[in-house]
Amino acid sequence: MTADTRHADEGEQVLAWVVRHAAQLGQAGPAPLRRIRVSTATLAVDVEWSQARPAGRDPAEAGQEGAGEAGAEGVVAVTAPMVGTFYRSREPGAPPFVQVGDVVEPGQQVGIIEAMKLMNPVLAECHGLVSEIVAADGAPVQYEDTLLFLGLDDASGGVFPRL
Amino acid sequence: MTADTRHADEGEQVLAWVVRHAAQLGQAGPAPLRRIRVSTATLAVDVEWSQARPAGRDPAEAGQEGAGEAGAEGVVAVTAPMVGTFYRSREPGAPPFVQVGDVVEPGQQVGIIEAMKLMNPVLAECHGLVSEIVAADGAPVQYEDTLLFLGLDDASGGVFPRL
Amino acid sequence: MFTTVLIANRGEIALRVLRTCREMGVRTVVAHSTADRDSAAVRLADESIQIGPAAPKHSYLNPAAIVAAAVQSGADAIHPGYGFLSESAEFAEICEAHGLTLIGPPSAVIARLGDKVSAREFALSAKLPVLPGGSEPMGPVEGARTAHAVGYPVVIKAAAGGGGRGMRVVHDPGDFARAFATTRREALTLFGDPRVYVEKYLDAARHVEVQVLADGHGNVVHLGARDCSVQRRRQKLIEETPPPNVPAATLEHLGELTVRAARAAGYVGAGTFEYVLDEHGACHFIEVNCRLQVEHPVTEMVTGIDLVREQLLVAAGQRLGFRQEDVTFSGVSVECRVNAEDPARGFLPTPGVIETFVPPGGPFTRVDTHGAPGLRVTADYDPLIAKVAVWAPSRAQALARAHRALEEFTISGPGVHTDLAFLREVLAHPLFRYAKHTTSLVEQMMSTPMT
Amino acid sequence: MFTTVLIANRGEIALRVLRTCREMGVRTVVAHSTADRDSAAVRLADESIQIGPAAPKHSYLNPAAIVAAAVQSGADAIHPGYGFLSESAEFAEICEAHGLTLIGPPSAVIARLGDKVSAREFALSAKLPVLPGGSEPMGPVEGARTAHAVGYPVVIKAAAGGGGRGMRVVHDPGDFARAFATTRREALTLFGDPRVYVEKYLDAARHVEVQVLADGHGNVVHLGARDCSVQRRRQKLIEETPPPNVPAATLEHLGELTVRAARAAGYVGAGTFEYVLDEHGACHFIEVNCRLQVEHPVTEMVTGIDLVREQLLVAAGQRLGFRQEDVTFSGVSVECRVNAEDPARGFLPTPGVIETFVPPGGPFTRVDTHGAPGLRVTADYDPLIAKVAVWAPSRAQALARAHRALEEFTISGPGVHTDLAFLREVLAHPLFRYAKHTTSLVEQMMSTPMT
């Protein structure tokens, strides 16, 4: 019973927080707020905006199994091939595999996902320009979460800078 | 257990019957067979044809609460104002209240429904010509079952015979 | 055993009764109004008969329609469920006259115990403890005299009342005359019977009731007690068995008293004797319900006895298959009534159409419901959509299970409100959790918002 | 108690485990494949983590994905459900190495009892009766010699097999060599382990199993026996407790034997010892299931014990809250497995999309299901859609109740077939009804159509 009472208090606090921040959250995202989902105990908050740009957790987006499909705007998401921790570089302090603005070739390593101490390389599946890096270094990612976006060569009319 | 075994045998027989007669039943109705529903013990068989002319048990038809609404073809159904036994005449041997071809006036008695020994008159709600008598004399009817059809004066261009 | 039972009810209880009939190999005919023609009970019945329009007066409350349906379908018995005609002595008489077995006590027993005034007289004669007051139907002067004698607060009750309707509590002698007149008028409107009587009113009481089963051969057993103290507008919201925080000796005593009284009344069938328990632990008889109760599942869950099955067996003339000492009670069961109503607007019933309906499941969780996507909730009928009953070895586990089950329950649709969130608040309320609550818990909660 | 439990499974069992966790105030994280992202378990979980694609090999059977999900979500324990990694000693070791509690017996116990060959050796050492045969993994010559010694028919079983897969019955010595080779090849393909052994095969046997619960402090109790003789393709269809038409003394003896053996094995958690009962009433050990069983609800219904709760308590290091003499058994419980499969085509699993899904309800009827309108049934997973478990005071009533519940159940949609009608046929079959059936009942039914 003590546990439940604790839950109730925590619930109250979280609810109060949601009420206070809902408006701010609404403006923070790329589109109107769609859902706020809160769960108590050690706490998980899940905020969703409607029609947000594909960000890995959107069911409609994640529905396309397998990474590397072209988005509407000529960009393609590189998604996590497994659940684990995403690293942008080979080891702490080392330079990242890729940066925004880099051009990558099919098969080029763009990151690492560590699961159970095993370092699994994340490879680009097509030629493209790194337009955005979504997952932070050291962030936990789920299967098919978006890690980064590549701008596609043909879609952008071949204007990639050749660095 | 004996009861159930009996059920099973009866079930078998009924199923065999359905299989044997389904084709015939299909042709017997005004439209393709839609559903056959059988229940055992003292046995109830319910055969339904799709899109059959309104015949009282059709849910879409019965959905129109209150009797006397005009059908698509300028006919109106006189439906049972209560559950009970339908009688076409005041007493056994007496002439029926109405026959096919009769013209009735609003408020004219067209039958009786008996429930718990009480004789409840069934009245026509509008002027019309009795085009079909659906419920048999002495038949059990449910609330809103169609008893008979009236052809409407205006719909048929006033060609009713004035008997 | 009966060949065919006509179920003269709707909603979850029609389904409940139908299920046991099928398990017993009894053919079922569901009598239904036009509003209920697509209900689950109609879909599952062996036969269904449309008996009238949505308005209960012309369908579920219409004895002629129900008897006609029974005759038409060859039913040899009628199960009235609860509410509607289930406690009408007149309907019971009509059934008897038509050679139909009404599943419930004989009409004479209903006539005597169903009327609150004569039930009170019976209780006095059967030596059941009653609250001080006057059991004679009385006029305003005699009423005020009784109120003064027993001391305020008092309650003015319609003799024909029930289900929390037709009663009014008076705290101040100055309000008595008007309240008396209003209750009489209301009684006449609601029940066609202006008789009222006056009784002492208990502010801080628990509502406890005893379930009995009696056969036609003089055998009577009780199936334990239920606590139904969580009420809104005098209608039950949460029921549980055994009553928590009540001494075992008190409950045992109540059980024995009730069995003796039921035997004295010549009771046959399933019935419930209702009592209030004051803060000193003293019991006072209130009324008898001559029918199956909404909350019967909790009794089923702790005893393993199917009450509808027993009703049918006893109505068919069989002897009870067990004695008092054969009835064993195991664990705790709690039922929550999920209603289409808005707690924020005084539990106002809210009509609407249910679009999403996902009832809970899982171990020791029973949901009695006629709910489904597409169900239209109308003002014609009781707002009850579902009963969620759970069982567990202990009360703490049972409350946790009930809370979990309510959390799982998804009901939504245009216009639809439910008391689901409020029920969870009650389950989490310290007074309820520690079983220190009384029948005024809901009022207390509505006046002091929880933090 | 654990703060957070990761549920590394899907379907009805993920939901089942989640419900008890919530009731215990334990946070739930559901690990799911892309195919299950819209499942009820995901919807009800406190948190969910997508661990891989639909193919189990890369999701529910992938230890790295599950451990990563547990670490990522701060889970301190993992519930593996049944199937998938629930009986992998290797996975149990990995969890131990990562400081995660795998809810189940220790890896060493799984390693010893999960392998059929070493389990058979253990059984011999624990003085459990085993069928004549050779428990050593053997070559074709030695196998044929063993078969000849024990007498035909014999069964060739994969050491790593389970769930009815990787076994082949041989009636004629002339078929032995080929069957032996085929089973070895199959064992290598299915389990990556070609070891097989040979055992006497019983044609007319009953499958009876004993549920045990053991804590880490040496306390072991059994929760009675289940009969799982109704099988198709050696997979269970209907389970019940207590086993009907088996002498109480035999069951009591089995219970004692099993408790002694579980204690000897150092068993911790919930587990099941499976036996066959020959026509003379003699018991022979077959295997141990080191996990929760699909059919655990029937045991819960007659004992009132929540097995998942006990699993969590014991895994958290607590002592069992009851002794053998505190466990009481009441009535009869029967479970029917509703599968998306076509009995007319050899119980072929049938993928499809469920459009209409109306599960049964009512008294003493429990439905464990992840089914819902819109559910896509694919070939990736087990075809189990729902388990319908009922309870009643007697077997006859329980069978009637199960029959009624199955009749109520509506499942339909493009491509969807179920075994609902076949299950009802089994319930009505005289051999089953009078409990004269053996594990060959379904075969008998398929070869002789009922009239």
Short mmCIF file of C-alpha atoms in Angstrom, two decimals, chain D residues 230-233 237 341-348 419 421-423 425-426 429 431 439-450:
data_model
loop_
_atom_site.label_atom_id
_atom_site.label_comp_id
_atom_site.label_asym_id
_atom_site.label_seq_id
_atom_site.Cartn_x
_atom_site.Cartn_y
_atom_site.Cartn_z
CA VAL D 230 -5.56 -33.60 -25.98
CA GLN D 231 -2.79 -32.84 -28.44
CA ARG D 232 -2.48 -32.32 -32.16
CA ARG D 233 0.92 -32.89 -33.70
CA LEU D 237 -4.93 -28.19 -27.34
CA GLU D 341 -5.14 -22.79 -37.79
CA ASP D 342 -7.27 -25.02 -39.97
CA PRO D 343 -8.10 -28.41 -38.46
CA ALA D 344 -9.35 -29.56 -41.86
CA ARG D 345 -5.87 -29.05 -43.30
CA GLY D 346 -3.91 -30.87 -40.61
CA PHE D 347 -4.04 -27.89 -38.24
CA LEU D 348 -2.09 -25.79 -40.72
CA ASP D 419 -9.86 -24.42 -34.19
CA ALA D 421 -15.33 -25.65 -33.81
CA PHE D 422 -12.85 -28.49 -33.43
CA LEU D 423 -12.33 -27.69 -29.74
CA GLU D 425 -16.06 -31.29 -30.96
CA VAL D 426 -13.41 -32.51 -28.56
CA HIS D 429 -16.54 -36.33 -27.76
CA LEU D 431 -14.03 -40.47 -25.01
CA THR D 439 -2.89 -38.62 -26.40
CA SER D 440 -4.12 -40.17 -29.65
CA LEU D 441 -7.65 -38.74 -29.32
CA VAL D 442 -7.19 -36.05 -31.97
CA GLU D 443 -5.76 -38.56 -34.46
CA GLN D 444 -8.69 -40.87 -33.79
CA MET D 445 -11.10 -37.99 -34.37
CA MET D 446 -9.43 -36.96 -37.60
CA SER D 447 -9.56 -40.51 -38.98
CA THR D 448 -13.12 -41.30 -37.89
CA PRO D 449 -15.46 -38.39 -38.48
CA MET D 450 -18.00 -37.98 -35.71
#
